[in-house]
Coordinates of N, CA and C in Angstrom, one line a residue:
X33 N 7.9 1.8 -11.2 CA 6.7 2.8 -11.1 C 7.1 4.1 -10.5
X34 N 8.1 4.4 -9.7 CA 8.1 5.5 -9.3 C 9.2 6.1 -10.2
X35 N 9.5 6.2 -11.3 CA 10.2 6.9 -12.2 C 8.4 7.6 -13.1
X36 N 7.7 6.8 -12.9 CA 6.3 7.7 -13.6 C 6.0 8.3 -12.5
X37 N 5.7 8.3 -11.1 CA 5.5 9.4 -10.0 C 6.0 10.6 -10.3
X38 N 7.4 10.4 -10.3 CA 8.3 12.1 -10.6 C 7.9 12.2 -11.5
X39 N 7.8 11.6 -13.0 CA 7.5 12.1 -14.0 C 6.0 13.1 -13.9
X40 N 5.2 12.1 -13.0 CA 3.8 13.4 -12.8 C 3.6 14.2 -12.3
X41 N 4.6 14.3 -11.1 CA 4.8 15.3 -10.1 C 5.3 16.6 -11.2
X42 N 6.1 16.2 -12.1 CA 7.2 17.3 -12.9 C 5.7 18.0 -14.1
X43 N 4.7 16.9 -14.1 CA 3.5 17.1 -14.7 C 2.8 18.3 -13.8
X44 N 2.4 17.6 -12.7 CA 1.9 18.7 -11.8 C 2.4 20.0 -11.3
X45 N 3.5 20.3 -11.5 CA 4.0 21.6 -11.5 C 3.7 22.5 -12.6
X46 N 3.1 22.0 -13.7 CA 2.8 23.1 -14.8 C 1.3 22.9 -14.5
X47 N 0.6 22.3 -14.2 CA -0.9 22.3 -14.2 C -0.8 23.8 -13.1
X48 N -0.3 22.7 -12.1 CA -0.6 24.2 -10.7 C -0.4 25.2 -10.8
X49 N 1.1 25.6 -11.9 CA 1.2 26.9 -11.8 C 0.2 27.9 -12.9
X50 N -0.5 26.8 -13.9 CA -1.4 27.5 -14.8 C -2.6 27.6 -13.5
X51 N -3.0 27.0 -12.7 CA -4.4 26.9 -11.8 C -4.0 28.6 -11.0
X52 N -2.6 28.6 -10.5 CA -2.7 29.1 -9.4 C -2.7 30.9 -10.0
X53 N -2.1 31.0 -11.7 CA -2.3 32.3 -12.2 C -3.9 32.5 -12.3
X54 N -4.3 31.9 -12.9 CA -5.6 31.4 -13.3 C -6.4 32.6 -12.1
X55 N -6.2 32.5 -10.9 CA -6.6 32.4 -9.5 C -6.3 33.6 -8.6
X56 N -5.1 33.8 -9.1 CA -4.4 34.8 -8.2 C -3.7 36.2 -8.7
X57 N -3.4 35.4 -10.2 CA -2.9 36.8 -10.6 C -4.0 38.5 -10.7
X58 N -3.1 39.4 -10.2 CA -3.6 40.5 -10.1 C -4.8 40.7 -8.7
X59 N -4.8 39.8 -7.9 CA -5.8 39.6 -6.6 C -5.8 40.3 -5.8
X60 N -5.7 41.7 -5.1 CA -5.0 41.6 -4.6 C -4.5 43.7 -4.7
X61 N -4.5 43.9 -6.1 CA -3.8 45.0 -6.9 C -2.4 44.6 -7.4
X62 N -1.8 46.0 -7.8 CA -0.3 45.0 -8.8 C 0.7 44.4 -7.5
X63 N 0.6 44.3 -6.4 CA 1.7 44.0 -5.6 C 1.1 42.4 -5.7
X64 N 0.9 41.8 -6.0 CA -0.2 40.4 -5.7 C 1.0 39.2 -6.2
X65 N 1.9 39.7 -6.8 CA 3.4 39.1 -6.4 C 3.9 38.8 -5.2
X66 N 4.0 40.0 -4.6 CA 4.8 39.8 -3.2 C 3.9 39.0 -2.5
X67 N 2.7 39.7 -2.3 CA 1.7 39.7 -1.5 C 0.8 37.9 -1.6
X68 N 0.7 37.5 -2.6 CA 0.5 36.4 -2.6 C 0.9 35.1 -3.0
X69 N 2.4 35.5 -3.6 CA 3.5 34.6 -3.5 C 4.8 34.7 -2.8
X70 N 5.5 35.8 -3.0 CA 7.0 35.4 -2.7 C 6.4 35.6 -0.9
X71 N 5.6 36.5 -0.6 CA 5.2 36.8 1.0 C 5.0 35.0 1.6
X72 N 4.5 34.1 0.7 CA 3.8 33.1 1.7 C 4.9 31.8 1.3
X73 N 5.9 31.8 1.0 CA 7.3 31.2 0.9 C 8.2 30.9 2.1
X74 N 8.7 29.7 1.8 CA 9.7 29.9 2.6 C 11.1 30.4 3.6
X75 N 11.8 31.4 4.0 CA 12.5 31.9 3.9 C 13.8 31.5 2.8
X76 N 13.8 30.1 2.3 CA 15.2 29.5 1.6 C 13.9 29.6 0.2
X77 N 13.0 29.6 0.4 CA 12.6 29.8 -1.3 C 12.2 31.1 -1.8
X78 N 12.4 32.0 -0.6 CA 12.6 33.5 -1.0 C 13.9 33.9 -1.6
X79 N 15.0 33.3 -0.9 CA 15.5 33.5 -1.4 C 16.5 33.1 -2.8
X80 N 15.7 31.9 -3.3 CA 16.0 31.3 -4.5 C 15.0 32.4 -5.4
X81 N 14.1 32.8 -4.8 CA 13.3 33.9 -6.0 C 14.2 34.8 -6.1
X82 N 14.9 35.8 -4.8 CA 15.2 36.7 -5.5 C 16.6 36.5 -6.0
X83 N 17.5 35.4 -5.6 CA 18.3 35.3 -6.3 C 18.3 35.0 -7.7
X84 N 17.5 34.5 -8.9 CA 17.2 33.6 -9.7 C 16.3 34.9 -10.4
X85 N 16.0 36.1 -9.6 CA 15.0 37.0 -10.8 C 13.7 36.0 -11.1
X86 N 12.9 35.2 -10.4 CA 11.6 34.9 -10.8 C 10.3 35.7 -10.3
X87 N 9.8 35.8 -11.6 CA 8.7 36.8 -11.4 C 7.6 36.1 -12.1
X88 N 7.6 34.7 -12.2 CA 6.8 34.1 -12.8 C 6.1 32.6 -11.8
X89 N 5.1 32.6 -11.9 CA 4.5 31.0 -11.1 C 5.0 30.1 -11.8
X90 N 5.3 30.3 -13.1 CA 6.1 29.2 -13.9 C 7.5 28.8 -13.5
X91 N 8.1 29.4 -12.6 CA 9.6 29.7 -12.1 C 9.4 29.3 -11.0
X92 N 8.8 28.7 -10.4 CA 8.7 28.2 -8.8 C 9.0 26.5 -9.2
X93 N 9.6 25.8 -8.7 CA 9.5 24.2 -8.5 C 7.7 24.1 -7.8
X94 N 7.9 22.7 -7.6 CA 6.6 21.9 -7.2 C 6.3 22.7 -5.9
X95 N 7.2 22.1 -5.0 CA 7.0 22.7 -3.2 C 7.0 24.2 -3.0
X96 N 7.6 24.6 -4.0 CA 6.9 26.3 -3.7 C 5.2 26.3 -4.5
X97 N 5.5 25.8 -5.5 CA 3.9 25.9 -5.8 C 2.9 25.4 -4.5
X98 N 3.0 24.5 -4.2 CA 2.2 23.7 -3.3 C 2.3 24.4 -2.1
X99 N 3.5 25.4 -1.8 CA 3.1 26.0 -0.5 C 2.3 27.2 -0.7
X100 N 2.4 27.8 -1.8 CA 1.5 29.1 -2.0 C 0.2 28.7 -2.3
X101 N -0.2 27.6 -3.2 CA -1.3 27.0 -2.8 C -1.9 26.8 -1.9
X102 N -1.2 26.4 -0.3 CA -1.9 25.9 0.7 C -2.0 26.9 1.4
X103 N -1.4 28.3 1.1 CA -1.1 29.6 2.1 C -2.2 30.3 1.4
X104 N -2.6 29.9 0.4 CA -3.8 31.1 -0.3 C -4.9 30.2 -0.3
X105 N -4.9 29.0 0.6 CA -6.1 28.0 0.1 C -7.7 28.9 0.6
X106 N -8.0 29.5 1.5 CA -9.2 30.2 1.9 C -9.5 31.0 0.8
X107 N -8.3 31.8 -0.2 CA -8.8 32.4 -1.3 C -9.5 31.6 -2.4
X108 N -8.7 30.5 -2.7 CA -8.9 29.8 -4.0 C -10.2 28.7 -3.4
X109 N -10.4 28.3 -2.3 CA -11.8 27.7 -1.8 C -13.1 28.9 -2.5
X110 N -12.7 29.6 -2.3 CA -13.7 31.0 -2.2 C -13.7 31.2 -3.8
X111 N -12.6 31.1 -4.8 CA -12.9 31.2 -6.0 C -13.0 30.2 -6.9
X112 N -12.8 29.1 -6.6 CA -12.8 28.2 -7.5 C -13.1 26.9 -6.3
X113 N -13.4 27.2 -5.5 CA -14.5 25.6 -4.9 C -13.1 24.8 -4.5
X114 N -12.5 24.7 -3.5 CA -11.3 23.9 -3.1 C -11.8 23.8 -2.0
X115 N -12.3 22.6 -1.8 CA -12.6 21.8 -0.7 C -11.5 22.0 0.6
X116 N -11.9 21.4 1.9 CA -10.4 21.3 2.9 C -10.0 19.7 2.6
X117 N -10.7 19.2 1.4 CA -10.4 17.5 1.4 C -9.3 17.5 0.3
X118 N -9.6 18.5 -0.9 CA -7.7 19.3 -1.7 C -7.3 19.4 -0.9
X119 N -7.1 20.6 -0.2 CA -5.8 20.8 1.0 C -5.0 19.9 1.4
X120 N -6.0 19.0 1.9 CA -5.2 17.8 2.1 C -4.5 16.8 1.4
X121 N -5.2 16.8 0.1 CA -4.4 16.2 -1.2 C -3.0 16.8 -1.1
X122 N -3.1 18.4 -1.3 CA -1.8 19.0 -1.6 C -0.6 19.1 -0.7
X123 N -1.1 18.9 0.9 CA -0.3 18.6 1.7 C 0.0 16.8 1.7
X124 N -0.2 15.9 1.3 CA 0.3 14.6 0.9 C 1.0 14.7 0.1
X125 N 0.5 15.3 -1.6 CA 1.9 15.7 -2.3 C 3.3 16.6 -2.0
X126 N 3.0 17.3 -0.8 CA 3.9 17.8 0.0 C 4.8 17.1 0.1
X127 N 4.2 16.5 1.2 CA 4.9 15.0 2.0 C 5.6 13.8 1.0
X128 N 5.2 13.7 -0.1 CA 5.3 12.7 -0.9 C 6.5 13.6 -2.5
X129 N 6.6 14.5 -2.4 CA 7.9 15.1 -3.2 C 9.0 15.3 -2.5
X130 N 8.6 15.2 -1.3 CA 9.6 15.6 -0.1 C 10.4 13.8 -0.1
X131 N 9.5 13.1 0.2 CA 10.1 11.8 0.4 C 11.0 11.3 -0.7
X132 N 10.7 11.3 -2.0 CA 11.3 11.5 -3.4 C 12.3 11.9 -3.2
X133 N 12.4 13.0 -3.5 CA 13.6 14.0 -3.0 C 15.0 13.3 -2.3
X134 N 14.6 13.0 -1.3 CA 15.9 11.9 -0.5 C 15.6 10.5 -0.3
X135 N 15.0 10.0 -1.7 CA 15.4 8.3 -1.7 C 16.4 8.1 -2.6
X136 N 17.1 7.0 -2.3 CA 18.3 6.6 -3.9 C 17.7 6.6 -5.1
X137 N 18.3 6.4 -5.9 CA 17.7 6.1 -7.2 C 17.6 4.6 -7.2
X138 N 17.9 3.6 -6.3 CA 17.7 2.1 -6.6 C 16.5 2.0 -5.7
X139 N 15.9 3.4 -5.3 CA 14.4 2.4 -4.3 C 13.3 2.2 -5.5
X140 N 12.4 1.3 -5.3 CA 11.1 1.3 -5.7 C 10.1 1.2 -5.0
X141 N 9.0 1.9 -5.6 CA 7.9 2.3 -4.6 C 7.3 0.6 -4.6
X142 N 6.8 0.2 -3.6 CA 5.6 -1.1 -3.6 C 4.5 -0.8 -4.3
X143 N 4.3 -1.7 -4.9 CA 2.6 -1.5 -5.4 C 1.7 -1.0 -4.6
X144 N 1.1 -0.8 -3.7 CA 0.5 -0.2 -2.7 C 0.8 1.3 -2.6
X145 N 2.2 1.4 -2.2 CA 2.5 3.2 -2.0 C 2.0 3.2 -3.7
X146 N 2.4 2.9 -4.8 CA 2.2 3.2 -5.7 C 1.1 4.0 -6.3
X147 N 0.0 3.2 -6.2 CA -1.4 2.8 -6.4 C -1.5 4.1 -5.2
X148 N -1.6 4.4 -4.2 CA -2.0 5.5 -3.2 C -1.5 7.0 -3.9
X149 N -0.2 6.9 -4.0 CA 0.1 7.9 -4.7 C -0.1 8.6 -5.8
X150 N -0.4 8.2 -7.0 CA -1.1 8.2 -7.9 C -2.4 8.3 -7.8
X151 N -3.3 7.8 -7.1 CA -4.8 8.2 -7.0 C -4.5 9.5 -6.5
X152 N -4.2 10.1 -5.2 CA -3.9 11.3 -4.8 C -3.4 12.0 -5.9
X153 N -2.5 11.7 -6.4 CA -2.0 12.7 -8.0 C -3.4 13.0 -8.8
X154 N -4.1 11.8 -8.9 CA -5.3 11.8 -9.5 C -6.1 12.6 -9.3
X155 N -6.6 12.6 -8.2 CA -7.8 13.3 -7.5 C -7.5 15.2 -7.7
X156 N -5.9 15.3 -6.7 CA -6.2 16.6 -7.0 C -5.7 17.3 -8.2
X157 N -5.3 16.5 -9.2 CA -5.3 17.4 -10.4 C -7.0 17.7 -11.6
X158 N -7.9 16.4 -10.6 CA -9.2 16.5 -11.2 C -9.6 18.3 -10.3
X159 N -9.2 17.9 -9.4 CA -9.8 19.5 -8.4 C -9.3 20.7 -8.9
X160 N -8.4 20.7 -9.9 CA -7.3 21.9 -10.2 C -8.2 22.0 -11.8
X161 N -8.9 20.9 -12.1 CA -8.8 21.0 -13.5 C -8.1 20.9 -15.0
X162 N -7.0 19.8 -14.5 CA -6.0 20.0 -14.7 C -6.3 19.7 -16.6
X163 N -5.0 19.3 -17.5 CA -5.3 19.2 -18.6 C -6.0 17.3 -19.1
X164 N -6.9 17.5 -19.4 CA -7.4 16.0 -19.7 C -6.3 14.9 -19.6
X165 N -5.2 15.5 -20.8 CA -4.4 14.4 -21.2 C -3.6 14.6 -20.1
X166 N -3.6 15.5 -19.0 CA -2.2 14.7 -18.0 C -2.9 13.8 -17.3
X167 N -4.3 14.0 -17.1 CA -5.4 13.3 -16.5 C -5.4 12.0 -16.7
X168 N -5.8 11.6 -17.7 CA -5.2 10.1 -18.5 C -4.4 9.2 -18.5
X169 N -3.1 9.8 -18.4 CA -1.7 9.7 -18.3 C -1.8 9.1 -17.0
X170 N -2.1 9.7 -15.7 CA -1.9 9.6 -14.2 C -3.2 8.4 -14.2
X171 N -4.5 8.8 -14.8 CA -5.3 7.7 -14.3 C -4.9 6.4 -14.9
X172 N -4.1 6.4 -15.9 CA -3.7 5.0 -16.6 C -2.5 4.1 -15.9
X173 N -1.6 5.2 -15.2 CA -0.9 4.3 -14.9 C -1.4 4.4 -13.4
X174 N -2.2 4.8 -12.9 CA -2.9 4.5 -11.3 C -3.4 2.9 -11.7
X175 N -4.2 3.0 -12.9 CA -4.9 1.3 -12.9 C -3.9 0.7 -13.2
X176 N -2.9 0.7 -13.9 CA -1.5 -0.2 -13.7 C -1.3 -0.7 -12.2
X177 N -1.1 0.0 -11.7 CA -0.7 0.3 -10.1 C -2.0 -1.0 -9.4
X178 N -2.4 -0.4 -9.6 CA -3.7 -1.1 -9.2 C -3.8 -2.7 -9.4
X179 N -4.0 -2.8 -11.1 CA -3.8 -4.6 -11.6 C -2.7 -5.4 -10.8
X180 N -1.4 -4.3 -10.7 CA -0.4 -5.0 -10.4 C -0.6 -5.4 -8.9
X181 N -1.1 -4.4 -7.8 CA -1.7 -4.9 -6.7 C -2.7 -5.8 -6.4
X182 N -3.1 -6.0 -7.6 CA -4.4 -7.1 -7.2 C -3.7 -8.4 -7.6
X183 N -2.9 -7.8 -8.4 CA -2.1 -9.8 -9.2 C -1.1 -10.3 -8.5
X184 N -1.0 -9.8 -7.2 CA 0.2 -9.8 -6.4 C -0.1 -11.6 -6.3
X185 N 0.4 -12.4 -6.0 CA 0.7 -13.7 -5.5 C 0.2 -14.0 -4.0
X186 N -1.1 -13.9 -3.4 CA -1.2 -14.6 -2.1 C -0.4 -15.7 -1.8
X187 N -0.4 -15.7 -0.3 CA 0.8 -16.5 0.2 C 0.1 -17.8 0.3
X188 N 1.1 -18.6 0.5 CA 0.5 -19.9 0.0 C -0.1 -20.2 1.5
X189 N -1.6 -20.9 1.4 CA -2.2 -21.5 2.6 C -1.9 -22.0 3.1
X190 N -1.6 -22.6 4.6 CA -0.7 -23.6 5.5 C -1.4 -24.7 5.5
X191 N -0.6 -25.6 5.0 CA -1.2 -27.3 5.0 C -2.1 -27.3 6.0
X192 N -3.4 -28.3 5.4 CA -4.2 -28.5 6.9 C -3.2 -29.7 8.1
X193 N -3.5 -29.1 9.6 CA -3.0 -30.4 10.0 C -3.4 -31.7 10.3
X194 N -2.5 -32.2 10.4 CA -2.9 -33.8 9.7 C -3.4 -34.7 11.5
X195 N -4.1 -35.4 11.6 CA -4.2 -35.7 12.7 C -3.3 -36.9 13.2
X196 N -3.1 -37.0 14.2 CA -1.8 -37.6 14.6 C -2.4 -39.9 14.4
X197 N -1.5 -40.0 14.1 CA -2.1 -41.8 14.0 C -2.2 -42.3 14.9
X198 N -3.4 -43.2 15.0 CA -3.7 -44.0 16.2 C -2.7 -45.0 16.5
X199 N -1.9 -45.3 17.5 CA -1.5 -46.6 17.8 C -1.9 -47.9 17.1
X200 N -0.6 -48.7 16.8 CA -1.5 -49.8 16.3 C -1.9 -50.8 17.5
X201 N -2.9 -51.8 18.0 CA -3.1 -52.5 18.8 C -1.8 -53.6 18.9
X202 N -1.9 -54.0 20.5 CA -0.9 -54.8 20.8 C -0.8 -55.8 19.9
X203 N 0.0 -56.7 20.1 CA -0.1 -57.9 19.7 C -0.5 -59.1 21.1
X204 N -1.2 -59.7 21.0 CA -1.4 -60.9 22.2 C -1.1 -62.2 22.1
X205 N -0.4 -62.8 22.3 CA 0.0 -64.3 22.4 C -1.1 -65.3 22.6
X206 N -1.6 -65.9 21.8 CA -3.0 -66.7 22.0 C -2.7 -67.9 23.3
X207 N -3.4 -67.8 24.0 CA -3.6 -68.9 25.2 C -3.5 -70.0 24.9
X208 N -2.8 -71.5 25.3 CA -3.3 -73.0 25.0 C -4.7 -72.8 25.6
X209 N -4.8 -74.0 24.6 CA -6.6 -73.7 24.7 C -6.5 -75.3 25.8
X210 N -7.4 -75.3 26.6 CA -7.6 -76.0 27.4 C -8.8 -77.2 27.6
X211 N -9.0 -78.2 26.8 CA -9.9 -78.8 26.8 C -10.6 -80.1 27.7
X212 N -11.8 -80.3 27.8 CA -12.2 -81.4 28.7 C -11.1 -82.9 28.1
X213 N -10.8 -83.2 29.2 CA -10.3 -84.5 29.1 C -11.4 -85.4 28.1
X214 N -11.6 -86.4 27.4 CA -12.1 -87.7 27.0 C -12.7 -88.7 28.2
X215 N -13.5 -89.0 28.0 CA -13.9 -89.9 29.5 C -13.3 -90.9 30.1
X216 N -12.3 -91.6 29.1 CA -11.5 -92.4 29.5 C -10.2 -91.9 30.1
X217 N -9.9 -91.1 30.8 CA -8.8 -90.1 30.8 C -8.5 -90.6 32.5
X218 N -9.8 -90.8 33.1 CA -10.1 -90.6 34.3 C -10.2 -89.5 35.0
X219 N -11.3 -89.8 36.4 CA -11.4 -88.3 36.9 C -10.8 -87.5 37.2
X220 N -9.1 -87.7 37.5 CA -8.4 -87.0 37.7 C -7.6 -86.5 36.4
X221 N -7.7 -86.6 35.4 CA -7.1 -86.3 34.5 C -7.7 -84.9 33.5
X222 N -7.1 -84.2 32.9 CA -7.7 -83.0 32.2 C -6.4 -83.1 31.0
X223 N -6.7 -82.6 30.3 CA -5.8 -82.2 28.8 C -5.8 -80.6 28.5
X224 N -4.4 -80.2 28.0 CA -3.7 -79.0 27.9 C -3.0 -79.4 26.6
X225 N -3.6 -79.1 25.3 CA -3.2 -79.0 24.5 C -3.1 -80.5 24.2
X226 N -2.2 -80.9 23.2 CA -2.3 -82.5 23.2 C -2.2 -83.3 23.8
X227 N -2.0 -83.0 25.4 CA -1.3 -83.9 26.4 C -2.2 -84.2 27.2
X228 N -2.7 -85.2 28.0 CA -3.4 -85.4 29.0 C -3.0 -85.6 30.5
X229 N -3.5 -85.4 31.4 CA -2.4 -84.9 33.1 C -3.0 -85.7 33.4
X230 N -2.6 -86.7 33.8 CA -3.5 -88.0 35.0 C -2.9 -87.6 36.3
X231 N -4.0 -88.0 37.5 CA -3.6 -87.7 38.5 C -3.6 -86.0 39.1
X232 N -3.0 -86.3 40.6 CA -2.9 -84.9 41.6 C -2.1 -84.5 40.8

C-alpha cells in the first residue's frame, strides 16, 4: 500500500500547484512570485528555484508546494474558505512525505498508518477541490485500507481456565465387624469375625 501513497502524494502535487495558481497568482501585483512564493521557501529550496530557472508552481516538488501553502494560508482562508483544520491536513502531509522520503524501499506501511494516511490525503484534496478522478482514486484505495483493517485476524481468545480437580477421597479399610456372641457362647465370650473369645 504505500507504493499507492507516493503515487498520490506525486497526485497531489499537481492538484496543489493548480489550487495554489488558482489563488495566488498575480496577488499581490507582478512581483507575487517572489513575494508569495520563492520569499516563503526554504533557504535550500530557494535555492533549487534559482538554480533550476523555476518560475512556475508547477516546478516546485510536493514540500515546497505545501510550504507556500501553509505560509500563505491566512490568504487562501480568506479566499477560498481554508479552514485551520486544512492547515493541519497540510502540515501531516508535511510530516508524512517527509517520513517517505527516508524509509527503504522494503518498508510497508501497516494497515492502520495506511488507512490514516490516505483519509488525510482524502480530506484535504476534497478542501483544495481537487480533480474528482484523483478523488476516487485516493477514496478507493482508502476503503481498501480500511477492509483490509477490519479483516485483520483477532488474536485468538485465551482458553477459559479450567478449575483445578478435586482430590479423589481416601480409601478406608473396612473394620471387622464385631458381633454379639450366640447365647451359648457364654458370658464371657464375644465373637470378632468368625471366631468366638471365651473367657478373660
Amino acid at each position: 500500500m504505500e507504493d499507492r501513497v507516493q503515487a498520490h502524494l506525486r497526485s497531489l502535487a499537481g492538484q496543489l500547484a493548480g489550487f495554489l495558481h488558482t489563488h495566488l497568482n498575480g496577488r499581490g501585483g507582478d512581483d507575487w512570485w517572489d513575494t508569495r512564493v520563492v520569499q516563503q521557501l526554504t533557504y535550500g529550496q530557494q535555492g533549487q528555484v534559482r538554480s533550476r530557472g523555476i518560475t512556475t508552481l508547477a516546478g516546485l516538488d510536493l514540500a515546497a508546494l505545501l510550504r507556500v501553502y501553509d505560509r500563505n494560508w491566512s490568504e487562501l482562508d480568506h479566499l477560498a474558505g481554508q479552514p485551520n483544520e486544512v492547515r493541519t491536513l497540510a502540515r501531516q502531509l508535511m510530516d508524512l512525505r517527509h517520513a517517505l522520503a527516508h524509509q527503504g524501499t522494503d518498508h510497508e506501511l501497516p494497515p492502520a498508518d495506511a488507512y490514516r494516511h490516505l483519509d488525510t490525503l482524502h480530506r484535504f484534496l476534497q478542501a483544495i477541490a481537487a480533480d474528482p478522478a484523483v478523488l476516487a482514486e485516493v477514496g478507493a484505495d482508502r476503503d481498501k485500507a480500511l477492509a483490509a483493517l477490519a479483516g485483520k485476524p483477532a488474536a485468538a481468545p485465551a482458553p477459559p481456565e479450567q478449575p483445578a480437580p478435586e482430590p479423589a477421597p481416601k480409601a478406608t479399610k473396612p473394620e471387622p465387624s464385631t458381633k454379639a456372641a450366640p447365647p451359648d457362647a457364654g458370658p464371657e465370650a464375644c465373637r470378632v469375625g468368625p471366631l468366638a473369645i471365651h473367657g478373660p
